[in-house]
Amino acid sequence: MNILVTGGAGFVGSACLRWLVKHGHNPIAYDNLKEGHIGAVPSGRLVIGDIANTDALVTVMTKFKIDAVMHFAAATYVGESVTNPDYHYSNNVSGTLSLLRAMQKAGVKRLLFSSTCATYGMNPKVPMAEDSLQDPCSPYARTKLVVEWMIRDFAHAYGLGFTLLRYFNAAGADPDGTHGEDHRPETHLIPLVLEVPLGKRKELTIFGNDYPTPDGTCVRDYIHTSDLAQAHHLAIEATTPTTSEVYNIGTGNGQSNLQIIRACEQVTGTKIPFQFGPRRPGDPPALVADPTKLKTRLGWKPQFADIVKTVETAWKWHTTHRNGYAD
Ligand code: UDP
């Protein structure tokens, strides 16, 4: 299949793109390189462009005879969405509107959308199945929920097959150590914790220790990018021009922020000093997937159930690429 991967030079988009190449598909990354990295995309597979540019999207879809779109391009920092919602609504909502218009013009009828567990937000019931109440508590999460509904409405009115993938916390790196996480600035927990044993930071601040969770810190479900990529591969092959599906992608195991510190200490053999700070605005207390549907319907078989194994792959990437893709 010829697949356009928006945000294909980013952390998750590029992991999926590389996986698709290995499994016989023909993916093309479409990325404005604001946050993505040229080095994350196999050569000859990158088109530089912005999803806001509908005409450019139509040209690319036509030129490469695109059969399906995987849509990753988005602003993703929860904290930033609270202080700069304009940026998030422009990128995520207006950007997707532009993409949907381009797909209509180019006659592309299959879409996979990167949604998020953050749309479940304050829902206190964990683990979360796909029919759980969606109660987003940040502008970022609300943009993703708006887009879910926008896709459903476009599909109903204009004809479009879609699969919404709500993923939990993407983590880890390619097991061979060649590609991994490189955000500037880095805001995600695991790479920030690993900066301590790398000698790049002295200690870590844990945002909040008064959440209604077993140890008082937030709980997240860290899903390895290889397992995410496998899920995207299965989902795109199952998406027809009349599909309307939604799947969670997570391990089903929650890890508190303190448990992540312990896992990183175990992998790196280094004591990681930390202090508690105030809660970060927009953070839900606990997000854990019930991935039963993905396993039973699509035959998804995750390889990284153990958080220590996931952190090991991240550690391999960071120790061999101290400056990320600049190395
Ligand atoms: N977190 C933290 N200190 C940091 C960065 C993150 O305590 O320096 C916490 C954050 O508040 C959340 C968890 O780590 O509870 C995961 O945050 P991350 O930004 O990695 O992913 P998110 O859940 O926001 O997608």
PDB file of C-alpha atoms in Angstrom, residues 54-177:
ATOM      1  CA  THR A  54      -4.101  21.619   1.472  1.00  0.00           C
ATOM      2  CA  ASP A  55      -2.851  22.077  -2.105  1.00  0.00           C
ATOM      3  CA  ALA A  56       0.570  20.647  -1.277  1.00  0.00           C
ATOM      4  CA  LEU A  57      -1.113  17.640   0.348  1.00  0.00           C
ATOM      5  CA  VAL A  58      -3.265  17.025  -2.731  1.00  0.00           C
ATOM      6  CA  THR A  59      -0.162  17.201  -4.945  1.00  0.00           C
ATOM      7  CA  VAL A  60       1.704  14.658  -2.798  1.00  0.00           C
ATOM      8  CA  MET A  61      -1.288  12.304  -2.562  1.00  0.00           C
ATOM      9  CA  THR A  62      -1.699  12.379  -6.335  1.00  0.00           C
ATOM     10  CA  LYS A  63       2.013  12.090  -7.158  1.00  0.00           C
ATOM     11  CA  PHE A  64       2.544   9.049  -4.920  1.00  0.00           C
ATOM     12  CA  LYS A  65      -0.855   7.434  -5.703  1.00  0.00           C
ATOM     13  CA  ILE A  66      -1.651   7.351  -1.994  1.00  0.00           C
ATOM     14  CA  ASP A  67      -4.066   4.606  -0.860  1.00  0.00           C
ATOM     15  CA  ALA A  68      -4.245   5.529   2.825  1.00  0.00           C
ATOM     16  CA  VAL A  69      -3.169   8.208   5.280  1.00  0.00           C
ATOM     17  CA  MET A  70      -1.715   7.760   8.755  1.00  0.00           C
ATOM     18  CA  HIS A  71      -2.139  11.075  10.528  1.00  0.00           C
ATOM     19  CA  PHE A  72       0.408  11.739  13.306  1.00  0.00           C
ATOM     20  CA  ALA A  73       1.249  15.413  12.706  1.00  0.00           C
ATOM     21  CA  ALA A  74       0.133  17.368  15.768  1.00  0.00           C
ATOM     22  CA  ALA A  75       1.179  19.534  18.670  1.00  0.00           C
ATOM     23  CA  THR A  76       1.467  17.111  21.598  1.00  0.00           C
ATOM     24  CA  TYR A  77       2.736  18.822  24.766  1.00  0.00           C
ATOM     25  CA  VAL A  78      -0.016  18.887  27.387  1.00  0.00           C
ATOM     26  CA  GLY A  79       1.556  21.710  29.436  1.00  0.00           C
ATOM     27  CA  GLU A  80       2.083  23.872  26.345  1.00  0.00           C
ATOM     28  CA  SER A  81      -1.559  23.371  25.324  1.00  0.00           C
ATOM     29  CA  VAL A  82      -2.672  25.020  28.571  1.00  0.00           C
ATOM     30  CA  THR A  83      -0.569  28.146  27.973  1.00  0.00           C
ATOM     31  CA  ASN A  84      -0.871  28.209  24.167  1.00  0.00           C
ATOM     32  CA  PRO A  85      -4.182  26.627  23.106  1.00  0.00           C
ATOM     33  CA  ASP A  86      -4.137  28.644  19.870  1.00  0.00           C
ATOM     34  CA  TYR A  87      -1.122  26.642  18.671  1.00  0.00           C
ATOM     35  CA  HIS A  88      -2.812  23.334  19.530  1.00  0.00           C
ATOM     36  CA  TYR A  89      -6.185  24.155  17.959  1.00  0.00           C
ATOM     37  CA  SER A  90      -4.466  25.537  14.819  1.00  0.00           C
ATOM     38  CA  ASN A  91      -2.209  22.544  14.345  1.00  0.00           C
ATOM     39  CA  ASN A  92      -4.480  19.782  15.471  1.00  0.00           C
ATOM     40  CA  VAL A  93      -7.976  20.908  14.504  1.00  0.00           C
ATOM     41  CA  SER A  94      -7.405  23.286  11.553  1.00  0.00           C
ATOM     42  CA  GLY A  95      -4.519  21.119  10.338  1.00  0.00           C
ATOM     43  CA  THR A  96      -6.701  18.005  10.291  1.00  0.00           C
ATOM     44  CA  LEU A  97      -9.492  19.901   8.544  1.00  0.00           C
ATOM     45  CA  SER A  98      -6.985  20.761   5.814  1.00  0.00           C
ATOM     46  CA  LEU A  99      -5.921  17.104   5.593  1.00  0.00           C
ATOM     47  CA  LEU A 100      -9.519  15.864   5.345  1.00  0.00           C
ATOM     48  CA  ARG A 101     -10.215  18.359   2.557  1.00  0.00           C
ATOM     49  CA  ALA A 102      -7.099  17.206   0.718  1.00  0.00           C
ATOM     50  CA  MET A 103      -8.111  13.558   1.063  1.00  0.00           C
ATOM     51  CA  GLN A 104     -11.515  14.367  -0.428  1.00  0.00           C
ATOM     52  CA  LYS A 105      -9.953  16.219  -3.351  1.00  0.00           C
ATOM     53  CA  ALA A 106      -7.433  13.445  -4.016  1.00  0.00           C
ATOM     54  CA  GLY A 107     -10.022  10.675  -3.515  1.00  0.00           C
ATOM     55  CA  VAL A 108      -8.147   8.979  -0.638  1.00  0.00           C
ATOM     56  CA  LYS A 109     -10.644   6.957   1.397  1.00  0.00           C
ATOM     57  CA  ARG A 110      -8.682   5.387   4.247  1.00  0.00           C
ATOM     58  CA  LEU A 111      -7.461   7.169   7.368  1.00  0.00           C
ATOM     59  CA  LEU A 112      -5.724   6.138  10.572  1.00  0.00           C
ATOM     60  CA  PHE A 113      -5.781   8.858  13.202  1.00  0.00           C
ATOM     61  CA  SER A 114      -3.402   9.167  16.180  1.00  0.00           C
ATOM     62  CA  SER A 115      -5.758   9.941  18.995  1.00  0.00           C
ATOM     63  CA  THR A 116      -4.890   9.682  22.649  1.00  0.00           C
ATOM     64  CA  CYS A 117      -5.734   8.174  25.999  1.00  0.00           C
ATOM     65  CA  ALA A 118      -5.809  11.781  27.242  1.00  0.00           C
ATOM     66  CA  THR A 119      -9.337  11.982  25.792  1.00  0.00           C
ATOM     67  CA  TYR A 120     -10.389   9.725  28.721  1.00  0.00           C
ATOM     68  CA  GLY A 121      -8.857  12.355  31.021  1.00  0.00           C
ATOM     69  CA  MET A 122     -10.530  12.560  34.387  1.00  0.00           C
ATOM     70  CA  ASN A 123     -12.470   9.310  33.961  1.00  0.00           C
ATOM     71  CA  PRO A 124     -11.565   7.561  37.234  1.00  0.00           C
ATOM     72  CA  LYS A 125     -12.310   4.055  35.922  1.00  0.00           C
ATOM     73  CA  VAL A 126      -9.081   2.268  34.956  1.00  0.00           C
ATOM     74  CA  PRO A 127      -8.261   0.347  32.855  1.00  0.00           C
ATOM     75  CA  MET A 128     -10.060   2.185  30.072  1.00  0.00           C
ATOM     76  CA  ALA A 129     -11.860   0.360  27.257  1.00  0.00           C
ATOM     77  CA  GLU A 130     -12.789   2.082  23.999  1.00  0.00           C
ATOM     78  CA  ASP A 131     -16.357   2.749  25.165  1.00  0.00           C
ATOM     79  CA  SER A 132     -15.213   4.415  28.408  1.00  0.00           C
ATOM     80  CA  LEU A 133     -16.391   7.943  29.066  1.00  0.00           C
ATOM     81  CA  GLN A 134     -14.197  10.536  27.345  1.00  0.00           C
ATOM     82  CA  ASP A 135     -13.620  13.446  29.716  1.00  0.00           C
ATOM     83  CA  PRO A 136     -10.535  15.371  28.495  1.00  0.00           C
ATOM     84  CA  CYS A 137      -8.903  17.757  30.944  1.00  0.00           C
ATOM     85  CA  SER A 138      -6.419  19.682  28.780  1.00  0.00           C
ATOM     86  CA  PRO A 139      -6.712  21.740  25.597  1.00  0.00           C
ATOM     87  CA  TYR A 140      -4.448  19.161  23.888  1.00  0.00           C
ATOM     88  CA  ALA A 141      -6.816  16.319  24.750  1.00  0.00           C
ATOM     89  CA  ARG A 142      -9.835  18.376  23.727  1.00  0.00           C
ATOM     90  CA  THR A 143      -8.311  19.060  20.287  1.00  0.00           C
ATOM     91  CA  LYS A 144      -7.914  15.292  19.807  1.00  0.00           C
ATOM     92  CA  LEU A 145     -11.512  14.620  20.800  1.00  0.00           C
ATOM     93  CA  VAL A 146     -12.747  17.375  18.457  1.00  0.00           C
ATOM     94  CA  VAL A 147     -10.791  15.731  15.639  1.00  0.00           C
ATOM     95  CA  GLU A 148     -12.247  12.296  16.439  1.00  0.00           C
ATOM     96  CA  TRP A 149     -15.717  13.785  15.984  1.00  0.00           C
ATOM     97  CA  MET A 150     -14.690  15.739  12.901  1.00  0.00           C
ATOM     98  CA  ILE A 151     -13.468  12.523  11.252  1.00  0.00           C
ATOM     99  CA  ARG A 152     -16.708  10.714  12.136  1.00  0.00           C
ATOM    100  CA  ASP A 153     -18.763  13.568  10.641  1.00  0.00           C
ATOM    101  CA  PHE A 154     -16.692  13.723   7.460  1.00  0.00           C
ATOM    102  CA  ALA A 155     -16.906   9.952   7.073  1.00  0.00           C
ATOM    103  CA  HIS A 156     -20.676  10.036   7.431  1.00  0.00           C
ATOM    104  CA  ALA A 157     -21.179  12.938   5.016  1.00  0.00           C
ATOM    105  CA  TYR A 158     -18.526  12.321   2.365  1.00  0.00           C
ATOM    106  CA  GLY A 159     -17.594   8.645   2.640  1.00  0.00           C
ATOM    107  CA  LEU A 160     -14.325   7.757   4.382  1.00  0.00           C
ATOM    108  CA  GLY A 161     -13.061   4.651   6.163  1.00  0.00           C
ATOM    109  CA  PHE A 162     -11.276   5.418   9.402  1.00  0.00           C
ATOM    110  CA  THR A 163      -9.651   3.864  12.440  1.00  0.00           C
ATOM    111  CA  LEU A 164      -9.039   5.978  15.529  1.00  0.00           C
ATOM    112  CA  LEU A 165      -6.078   4.757  17.588  1.00  0.00           C
ATOM    113  CA  ARG A 166      -6.025   6.053  21.125  1.00  0.00           C
ATOM    114  CA  TYR A 167      -2.571   5.482  22.382  1.00  0.00           C
ATOM    115  CA  PHE A 168      -1.224   5.638  25.838  1.00  0.00           C
ATOM    116  CA  ASN A 169       2.331   6.872  26.589  1.00  0.00           C
ATOM    117  CA  ALA A 170       4.686   6.114  23.703  1.00  0.00           C
ATOM    118  CA  ALA A 171       8.113   5.087  25.013  1.00  0.00           C
ATOM    119  CA  GLY A 172      11.301   3.143  24.254  1.00  0.00           C
ATOM    120  CA  ALA A 173      13.413   3.110  21.109  1.00  0.00           C
ATOM    121  CA  ASP A 174      14.109   0.814  18.160  1.00  0.00           C
ATOM    122  CA  PRO A 175      15.636  -2.309  19.806  1.00  0.00           C
ATOM    123  CA  ASP A 176      18.743  -2.077  17.585  1.00  0.00           C
ATOM    124  CA  GLY A 177      19.460   1.356  19.147  1.00  0.00           C
TER     125      GLY A 177
END
